[in-house]
Amino acid sequence: MLNFYIETFGCQMNEKDSDLMDQLMRESNFLPTADIGAADILIINTCSIRAKAEQKVYSLLGSLRHRKREDSRFRIAVTGCLAQQEGRKMIARMPHVDVVIGPQSIYDLPRLLKEAEKNRRSVTATDLSTDFTIPSVLPDLKNGSPHKRFVTIMQGCNNYCTYCIVPYTRGRESSRQVEDIMKEARHLVELGVKEITLLGQNVNSYGNDQPVANRTSFPELLRQVARIEGLRRLRFTTSNPKDLSPALMTCFKDLDNLCSHFHLPVQSGSDKILQKMNRKYTVESYLDKVAGLREARSGLALTTDLIVGFPGETEKDFQKTMDLLQSVQFHSAFSFKYSSRPPARSCSFQDDIGEEEKSRRLSILQERQKEITLKRNQEYVGSIMNVMVEGPSRSSDETSGRTDSNHIVNFPCPRKLEPGEIIPVKITRACFNTLRGEILFESDPTRLDLARHASMA
């Protein structure tokens, strides 16, 4: 029996896809291994949203040439967005790769591996269907965290932001049927999952591709999932600000198990750059929605994505992004230098920014955000927060967990806690990336609803 190992690059969608491929491989009588060196089959699940991610994949593939020559049984499958983007070009560049599969075809991974082995030739499956329907596969919990899981509600994107290749690698928006989503979510909770994150490239547009008569909006879906008995926490990602509705904001007022965290990518603080990015909102409308969200849920942690050095971004445009950073005071931000990603439209823009200037701007932005994040984290010191246990801390002998505002908390614990337990922790110290605390009292179900940062001292 052959062993397989999955190496994952990229976003939560890729993590979810890797979990699915792991399950499909096991169901086809392949055995998972935790040792990449012992794998008979290496599956590399790729991202192509930035050039650095692509470089890492090709570097890994290059390092595998010798192993492939030495071991004729060793097989390599490349899946995900870079596989979709490159297709047969990847085989031409890396002829030792056996299988190249796009995101829509991962459900056929075991069959395609067997086909490549049988026919002694590489196989490519990167066709994008315009009417793709996400197959419904009930997940097991044999891989990954036992207490929290992703549930894909849609795939693809219709927005065609000028810098983004997602519509070209994952196709047009395709929403799963509500019944399939609910069946999977209930199944997970019955297996003991306490936290579910709903996934999509733009969850706010969920259902827009369905007939009006049968359409369920994203806020309506959120309410249905939130009502599942035993579900302690509900999250979602990612959202395009242009589709953020008042109905979704109201969910933060009404749903107690909807977590106090919202990731709302803004990308730039300049209306001129937002227009060039084809983002379809303005800084003013973004700020209005931030205000609405904070009115709906006191203590909401807001995070974002930012791109610096987009073609045509002047120093004045960059300063407007810095002004937005100062105005909103995000709890954290993922920030990147713009990189050209064919076939995105921005590749044809002529007014590119030099790498040295991009690096300068990114450094300034990240330093300021680092200061803001620390200041934000310090606001929690003295408060009592409900922390869902993740497991042992990576950096110490303490226990690590996560608040519903998505902050990691490390704390000493006199006993072993199981992942998924929710423990009241008093925050004693703020760091740049984490919080530190101490258990206030042992887990008591009658006292776990202390407050969503309501016990601020």
Coordinates of C-alpha atoms in Angstrom, one line a residue:
M1 CA 0.0 0.0 0.0
L2 CA 1.4 3.4 -1.0
N3 CA 2.0 6.3 1.4
F4 CA 1.1 9.9 0.6
Y5 CA 2.1 13.3 2.0
I6 CA 0.4 16.7 1.3
E7 CA 2.3 19.9 1.3
T8 CA 0.0 22.9 1.4
F9 CA 0.7 26.5 0.3
G10 CA -1.7 29.4 0.4
C11 CA -5.1 30.3 1.9
Q12 CA -7.8 28.7 4.0
M13 CA -9.4 27.4 0.8
N14 CA -6.3 25.4 0.1
E15 CA -6.2 24.1 3.6
K16 CA -9.8 22.9 3.2
D17 CA -8.9 21.4 -0.2
S18 CA -6.0 19.6 1.4
D19 CA -8.2 18.1 4.1
L20 CA -10.6 16.9 1.4
M21 CA -7.8 15.4 -0.7
D22 CA -6.4 13.6 2.4
Q23 CA -9.8 12.0 3.0
L24 CA -10.3 11.0 -0.7
M25 CA -6.9 9.4 -0.8
R26 CA -7.5 7.5 2.4
E27 CA -10.9 6.3 1.1
S28 CA -9.0 5.0 -2.0
N29 CA -6.7 2.9 0.2
F30 CA -3.7 5.2 0.2
L31 CA -2.0 5.7 3.6
P32 CA -1.1 9.2 5.0
T33 CA 2.4 9.7 6.4
A34 CA 3.8 12.5 8.5
D35 CA 7.2 12.1 7.0
I36 CA 7.7 13.7 3.6
G37 CA 10.8 11.6 3.0
A38 CA 8.8 8.4 3.4
A39 CA 6.0 9.3 1.0
D40 CA 5.5 7.3 -2.2
I41 CA 3.2 10.1 -3.4
L42 CA 3.8 13.8 -2.8
I43 CA 0.8 16.1 -3.3
I44 CA 1.8 19.8 -3.5
N45 CA -1.3 22.0 -3.1
T46 CA -0.3 25.3 -4.5
C47 CA -1.1 29.0 -4.4
S48 CA -0.4 31.5 -7.2
I49 CA -1.8 34.8 -5.7
R50 CA 1.8 36.1 -5.4
A51 CA 5.1 35.5 -7.1
K52 CA 6.8 34.4 -3.9
A53 CA 4.3 31.5 -3.5
E54 CA 5.0 30.3 -7.1
Q55 CA 8.8 30.5 -6.6
K56 CA 8.5 28.3 -3.5
V57 CA 6.6 25.6 -5.4
Y58 CA 9.0 25.5 -8.3
S59 CA 12.0 25.5 -5.9
L60 CA 10.5 22.4 -4.2
L61 CA 9.7 20.7 -7.5
G62 CA 13.3 21.3 -8.7
S63 CA 14.7 19.7 -5.5
L64 CA 12.7 16.6 -6.2
R65 CA 14.3 15.8 -9.6
H66 CA 17.0 13.6 -8.1
R67 CA 14.6 11.7 -5.9
K68 CA 12.4 11.0 -8.9
R69 CA 15.4 9.6 -10.9
E70 CA 16.4 7.4 -8.0
D71 CA 12.9 6.1 -7.2
S72 CA 10.7 5.2 -10.1
R73 CA 7.8 4.4 -7.8
F74 CA 7.8 8.0 -6.4
R75 CA 5.0 10.1 -7.8
I76 CA 4.4 13.9 -7.7
A77 CA 1.0 15.5 -8.0
V78 CA 0.6 19.3 -8.1
T79 CA -2.8 20.7 -7.3
G80 CA -4.4 24.1 -6.7
C81 CA -4.2 27.5 -8.2
L82 CA -0.7 27.4 -9.6
A83 CA -1.5 24.0 -11.2
Q84 CA -4.6 25.6 -12.8
Q85 CA -2.6 28.6 -14.0
E86 CA 0.4 26.6 -15.5
G87 CA -1.3 23.4 -16.8
R88 CA 0.8 21.7 -19.4
K89 CA 3.5 24.4 -19.1
M90 CA 4.3 22.9 -15.6
I91 CA 4.9 19.5 -17.2
A92 CA 7.1 21.1 -19.8
R93 CA 9.2 22.9 -17.2
M94 CA 9.1 20.0 -14.7
P95 CA 8.7 16.8 -16.7
H96 CA 9.1 14.6 -13.5
V97 CA 5.7 15.8 -12.3
D98 CA 3.1 13.1 -12.8
V99 CA -0.2 14.9 -12.3
V100 CA -1.3 18.5 -12.6
I101 CA -4.8 19.2 -11.3
G102 CA -6.8 22.5 -10.9
P103 CA -9.1 23.2 -8.0
Q104 CA -12.2 22.0 -9.7
S105 CA -10.7 18.6 -10.4
I106 CA -9.2 17.6 -7.0
Y107 CA -12.2 15.3 -6.4
D108 CA -10.7 13.1 -9.1
L109 CA -7.2 13.0 -7.6
P110 CA -7.0 9.3 -6.7
R111 CA -8.3 8.3 -10.1
L112 CA -5.9 10.5 -12.0
L113 CA -2.9 9.3 -10.0
K114 CA -3.9 5.7 -10.9
E115 CA -4.4 6.8 -14.6
A116 CA -0.9 8.3 -14.7
E117 CA 0.6 5.2 -13.2
K118 CA -1.2 2.9 -15.5
N119 CA -0.5 4.8 -18.8
R120 CA 3.1 5.7 -17.8
R121 CA 2.5 9.4 -18.7
S122 CA 1.7 12.7 -17.1
V123 CA -1.9 13.7 -16.6
T124 CA -3.3 17.3 -16.7
A125 CA -6.8 18.2 -15.5
T126 CA -7.2 22.0 -15.6
D127 CA -10.4 22.6 -17.5
L128 CA -12.6 25.2 -15.9
S129 CA -16.4 24.5 -16.1
T130 CA -18.7 27.6 -16.3
D131 CA -21.4 25.6 -14.5
F132 CA -19.2 23.8 -11.9
T133 CA -21.1 22.3 -9.0
I134 CA -19.1 21.7 -5.8
P135 CA -19.5 17.9 -5.0
S136 CA -20.8 17.2 -1.5
V137 CA -18.4 15.0 0.6
L138 CA -19.1 14.6 4.3
P139 CA -15.8 15.1 6.0
D140 CA -14.3 12.9 8.7
L141 CA -12.0 14.1 11.5
K142 CA -9.1 11.8 10.9
N143 CA -6.9 14.8 9.8
G144 CA -6.6 18.3 11.2
S145 CA -8.1 19.9 14.3
P146 CA -10.8 17.9 16.0
H147 CA -12.6 21.0 17.4
K148 CA -12.7 23.4 14.4
R149 CA -13.3 23.0 10.7
F150 CA -13.8 24.9 7.4
V151 CA -17.0 24.5 5.4
T152 CA -16.8 25.7 1.8
I153 CA -20.0 27.5 0.9
M154 CA -18.9 28.7 -2.6
Q155 CA -16.0 28.7 -4.9
G156 CA -14.7 31.2 -7.6
C157 CA -15.2 34.9 -8.0
N158 CA -16.9 37.2 -10.5
N159 CA -15.3 40.5 -9.4
Y160 CA -12.2 40.5 -11.6
C161 CA -10.1 42.8 -9.5
T162 CA -7.4 43.9 -11.9
Y163 CA -4.5 42.5 -9.8
C164 CA -6.2 39.1 -9.0
I165 CA -6.1 35.8 -10.8
V166 CA -8.7 33.9 -8.7
P167 CA -11.4 34.1 -11.4
Y168 CA -8.8 32.5 -13.8
T169 CA -7.7 29.8 -11.4
R170 CA -10.9 28.9 -9.5
G171 CA -13.5 30.0 -12.1
R172 CA -16.8 31.9 -11.8
E173 CA -18.7 32.0 -8.6
S174 CA -20.5 28.7 -7.7
S175 CA -22.6 28.5 -4.6
R176 CA -23.3 25.3 -2.8
Q177 CA -26.8 24.3 -2.1
V178 CA -28.0 25.3 1.4
E179 CA -29.0 21.7 2.1
D180 CA -25.5 20.4 1.4
I181 CA -23.9 23.1 3.6
M182 CA -26.3 22.5 6.5
K183 CA -25.8 18.7 6.2
E184 CA -22.0 19.1 6.4
A185 CA -22.2 21.6 9.3
R186 CA -24.5 19.4 11.3
H187 CA -22.4 16.4 10.6
L188 CA -19.3 18.2 11.9
V189 CA -21.0 19.3 15.1
E190 CA -22.3 15.8 15.7
L191 CA -18.6 14.6 15.5
G192 CA -17.7 17.1 18.2
V193 CA -16.6 20.2 16.2
K194 CA -17.2 23.4 18.3
E195 CA -16.2 26.0 15.7
I196 CA -17.0 26.3 12.0
T197 CA -15.6 28.8 9.5
L198 CA -17.6 29.3 6.3
L199 CA -15.3 29.7 3.3
G200 CA -15.5 31.4 -0.1
Q201 CA -13.6 33.9 -2.2
N202 CA -16.3 36.4 -1.5
V203 CA -18.9 35.0 0.9
N204 CA -20.9 38.2 0.8
S205 CA -22.1 37.3 -2.7
Y206 CA -23.2 33.8 -1.7
G207 CA -26.3 32.8 -3.6
N208 CA -26.1 35.5 -6.3
D209 CA -25.5 32.8 -8.9
Q210 CA -28.7 30.9 -8.0
P211 CA -32.2 31.5 -9.4
V212 CA -34.0 34.3 -7.5
A213 CA -36.8 32.1 -6.5
N214 CA -34.5 29.6 -4.8
R215 CA -31.9 32.1 -3.6
T216 CA -30.6 32.2 0.0
S217 CA -28.5 35.2 0.9
F218 CA -25.4 35.0 3.0
P219 CA -26.9 36.6 6.1
E220 CA -29.8 34.1 5.9
L221 CA -27.3 31.2 5.6
L222 CA -25.4 32.5 8.6
R223 CA -28.5 32.5 10.7
Q224 CA -29.3 28.9 9.7
V225 CA -25.9 27.6 10.6
A226 CA -25.8 29.6 13.8
R227 CA -28.9 27.8 15.0
I228 CA -27.2 24.4 14.9
E229 CA -27.3 23.1 18.5
G230 CA -23.9 22.6 20.0
L231 CA -22.1 25.0 17.7
R232 CA -20.2 27.3 20.0
R233 CA -18.4 29.6 17.4
L234 CA -19.1 30.6 13.9
R235 CA -16.7 32.5 11.6
F236 CA -16.5 33.3 7.9
T237 CA -14.0 34.6 5.4
T238 CA -13.4 36.4 3.0
S239 CA -15.6 39.4 2.3
N240 CA -15.5 42.1 -0.5
P241 CA -16.6 45.4 1.1
K242 CA -18.8 46.3 -1.9
D243 CA -21.2 43.4 -1.0
L244 CA -21.3 44.0 2.7
S245 CA -25.0 44.5 3.5
P246 CA -26.9 45.9 6.5
A247 CA -28.4 42.5 6.9
L248 CA -25.0 41.0 7.5
M249 CA -24.2 43.7 10.0
T250 CA -27.4 42.9 11.9
C251 CA -26.2 39.3 12.3
F252 CA -23.5 40.7 14.6
K253 CA -26.2 42.1 16.8
D254 CA -28.4 39.0 16.8
L255 CA -26.1 35.9 16.7
D256 CA -24.3 35.2 20.0
N257 CA -22.1 32.5 18.5
L258 CA -21.0 34.6 15.6
C259 CA -17.4 35.6 16.5
S260 CA -16.3 39.2 17.1
H261 CA -13.9 39.3 14.2
F262 CA -14.4 40.5 10.7
H263 CA -11.7 40.3 8.0
L264 CA -12.6 43.1 5.5
P265 CA -9.9 43.6 2.8
V266 CA -9.6 47.3 1.8
Q267 CA -6.4 47.0 -0.3
S268 CA -5.8 50.8 -0.6
G269 CA -6.7 54.1 1.0
S270 CA -6.8 55.9 -2.3
D271 CA -10.0 56.1 -4.4
K272 CA -7.9 56.5 -7.5
I273 CA -6.1 53.2 -6.8
L274 CA -9.3 51.4 -5.8
Q275 CA -10.8 52.4 -9.1
K276 CA -7.8 51.0 -11.0
M277 CA -8.1 47.8 -8.9
N278 CA -11.7 47.5 -10.0
R279 CA -12.8 47.2 -6.3
K280 CA -16.1 49.0 -6.8
Y281 CA -16.2 50.9 -3.5
T282 CA -14.7 54.1 -2.2
V283 CA -12.8 54.9 0.9
E284 CA -15.9 56.8 2.2
S285 CA -18.2 53.8 1.7
Y286 CA -15.7 51.5 3.3
L287 CA -15.5 53.7 6.4
D288 CA -19.3 53.9 6.6
K289 CA -19.4 50.1 6.7
V290 CA -16.7 50.0 9.3
A291 CA -18.8 52.3 11.4
G292 CA -21.9 50.2 10.9
L293 CA -20.1 47.0 11.9
R294 CA -18.7 48.6 15.1
E295 CA -22.2 49.9 16.0
A296 CA -23.6 46.4 15.5
R297 CA -21.0 44.7 17.7
S298 CA -19.0 46.5 20.4
G299 CA -15.5 45.3 20.6
L300 CA -15.4 43.8 17.1
A301 CA -11.9 43.1 16.0
L302 CA -11.4 44.3 12.4
T303 CA -8.5 43.0 10.2
T304 CA -7.7 43.7 6.6
D305 CA -5.5 43.2 3.5
L306 CA -3.4 46.0 2.0
I307 CA -1.3 46.2 -1.2
V308 CA 1.4 48.8 -1.7
G309 CA 3.1 49.8 -4.9
F310 CA 0.2 49.1 -7.2
P311 CA 0.9 50.5 -10.7
G312 CA 0.4 54.3 -10.6
E313 CA 0.4 54.6 -6.8
T314 CA 2.0 58.0 -6.1
E315 CA 3.4 59.0 -2.7
K316 CA 0.1 60.9 -2.2
D317 CA -1.9 57.7 -2.8
F318 CA 0.3 55.8 -0.4
Q319 CA -0.1 58.5 2.3
K320 CA -3.9 58.1 1.9
T321 CA -3.4 54.4 2.7
M322 CA -1.4 55.4 5.8
D323 CA -4.2 57.9 6.7
L324 CA -6.8 55.0 6.5
L325 CA -4.6 52.9 8.7
Q326 CA -4.6 55.6 11.3
S327 CA -8.3 56.3 11.0
V328 CA -9.6 52.7 11.2
Q329 CA -7.0 51.3 13.7
F330 CA -7.1 47.8 12.4
H331 CA -6.3 45.0 14.9
S332 CA -4.0 43.5 12.3
A333 CA -3.3 43.6 8.6
F334 CA -1.8 41.4 6.0
S335 CA 0.2 43.7 3.7
F336 CA 2.1 42.9 0.5
K337 CA 4.0 44.5 -2.3
Y338 CA 2.2 44.4 -5.6
S339 CA 3.4 41.7 -7.9
S340 CA 2.3 41.2 -11.5
R341 CA 0.3 37.9 -11.8
P342 CA -0.7 37.0 -15.4
P343 CA -3.3 36.9 -16.8
A344 CA -4.6 39.6 -14.4
R345 CA -5.4 42.9 -16.2
S346 CA -2.9 45.0 -14.1
C347 CA -0.1 43.1 -15.9
S348 CA -0.7 45.4 -18.9
F349 CA -0.5 48.6 -16.8
Q350 CA 2.5 50.6 -17.8
D351 CA 3.2 52.8 -14.7
D352 CA 4.8 50.1 -12.4
I353 CA 6.6 51.1 -9.2
G354 CA 10.2 50.1 -8.6
E355 CA 11.0 47.3 -6.2
E356 CA 13.0 49.5 -3.9
E357 CA 10.2 52.0 -3.6
K358 CA 7.7 49.2 -3.0
S359 CA 9.9 47.8 -0.2
R360 CA 10.2 51.2 1.4
R361 CA 6.5 51.8 1.5
L362 CA 5.7 48.3 2.8
S363 CA 8.3 48.7 5.6
I364 CA 6.7 52.1 6.6
L365 CA 3.2 50.6 6.5
Q366 CA 4.1 47.4 8.4
E367 CA 6.0 49.3 11.2
R368 CA 3.0 51.6 11.7
Q369 CA 0.6 48.7 11.7
K370 CA 2.8 46.9 14.2
E371 CA 2.5 49.8 16.6
I372 CA -1.3 49.9 16.1
T373 CA -1.6 46.2 16.7
L374 CA 0.3 46.4 19.9
K375 CA -1.8 49.3 21.1
R376 CA -5.0 47.3 20.2
N377 CA -3.7 44.3 22.0
Q378 CA -3.0 46.3 25.1
E379 CA -6.7 47.3 25.3
Y380 CA -7.4 43.7 26.3
V381 CA -5.1 43.7 29.3
G382 CA -7.2 43.3 32.5
S383 CA -10.2 41.9 30.6
I384 CA -11.6 38.4 31.0
M385 CA -11.9 36.6 27.7
N386 CA -13.3 33.2 26.8
V387 CA -10.5 31.3 25.2
M388 CA -11.0 28.1 23.0
V389 CA -8.1 25.8 23.7
E390 CA -6.0 24.9 20.6
G391 CA -3.3 22.8 22.3
P392 CA 0.3 23.3 23.6
S393 CA 1.9 26.6 22.8
R394 CA 4.5 26.4 20.0
S395 CA 7.0 28.7 21.8
S396 CA 6.7 27.6 25.5
D397 CA 5.4 24.8 27.8
E398 CA 2.1 26.7 28.2
T399 CA -1.3 26.2 26.7
S400 CA -2.5 28.1 23.7
G401 CA -6.0 29.1 22.7
R402 CA -8.0 31.6 20.7
T403 CA -10.5 34.2 21.6
D404 CA -13.7 34.8 19.5
S405 CA -12.0 38.0 18.4
N406 CA -9.3 35.7 16.8
H407 CA -6.5 36.6 19.2
I408 CA -4.1 33.9 20.3
V409 CA -3.7 33.7 24.0
N410 CA -0.9 31.7 25.8
F411 CA -1.4 30.8 29.5
P412 CA 0.0 28.4 32.1
C413 CA -2.4 25.6 33.0
P414 CA -2.2 23.1 35.9
R415 CA -4.0 20.4 34.0
K416 CA -4.2 19.1 30.4
L417 CA -7.0 20.8 28.5
E418 CA -8.6 19.2 25.4
P419 CA -8.8 21.2 22.1
G420 CA -12.2 22.9 21.9
E421 CA -12.6 23.5 25.7
I422 CA -13.6 27.1 26.4
I423 CA -11.8 28.6 29.4
P424 CA -12.2 32.1 31.0
V425 CA -8.7 33.7 31.0
K426 CA -7.7 37.0 32.4
I427 CA -5.4 38.9 30.0
T428 CA -2.2 40.0 31.8
R429 CA 0.0 41.1 29.0
A430 CA 0.0 42.1 25.4
C431 CA 2.6 41.2 22.8
F432 CA 2.8 42.1 19.1
N433 CA 1.2 38.9 17.9
T434 CA -0.3 37.3 20.9
L435 CA -1.8 37.9 24.4
R436 CA -0.8 36.3 27.6
G437 CA -3.1 35.5 30.5
E438 CA -4.0 33.3 33.5
I439 CA -7.0 31.1 34.1
L440 CA -9.5 32.9 36.3
F441 CA -11.2 29.7 37.3
E442 CA -11.7 26.2 36.1
S443 CA -14.1 25.5 33.2
D444 CA -17.7 25.9 34.4
P445 CA -20.5 25.7 31.7
T446 CA -22.7 27.9 33.8
R447 CA -20.1 30.7 33.7
L448 CA -18.7 30.5 30.2
D449 CA -20.8 33.3 28.8
L450 CA -18.9 35.9 30.7
A451 CA -19.0 38.4 27.9
R452 CA -17.6 39.3 24.6
H453 CA -14.8 41.5 26.1
A454 CA -17.6 42.6 28.4
S455 CA -15.5 42.2 31.5
M456 CA -13.1 44.9 30.5
A457 CA -11.3 46.0 33.6

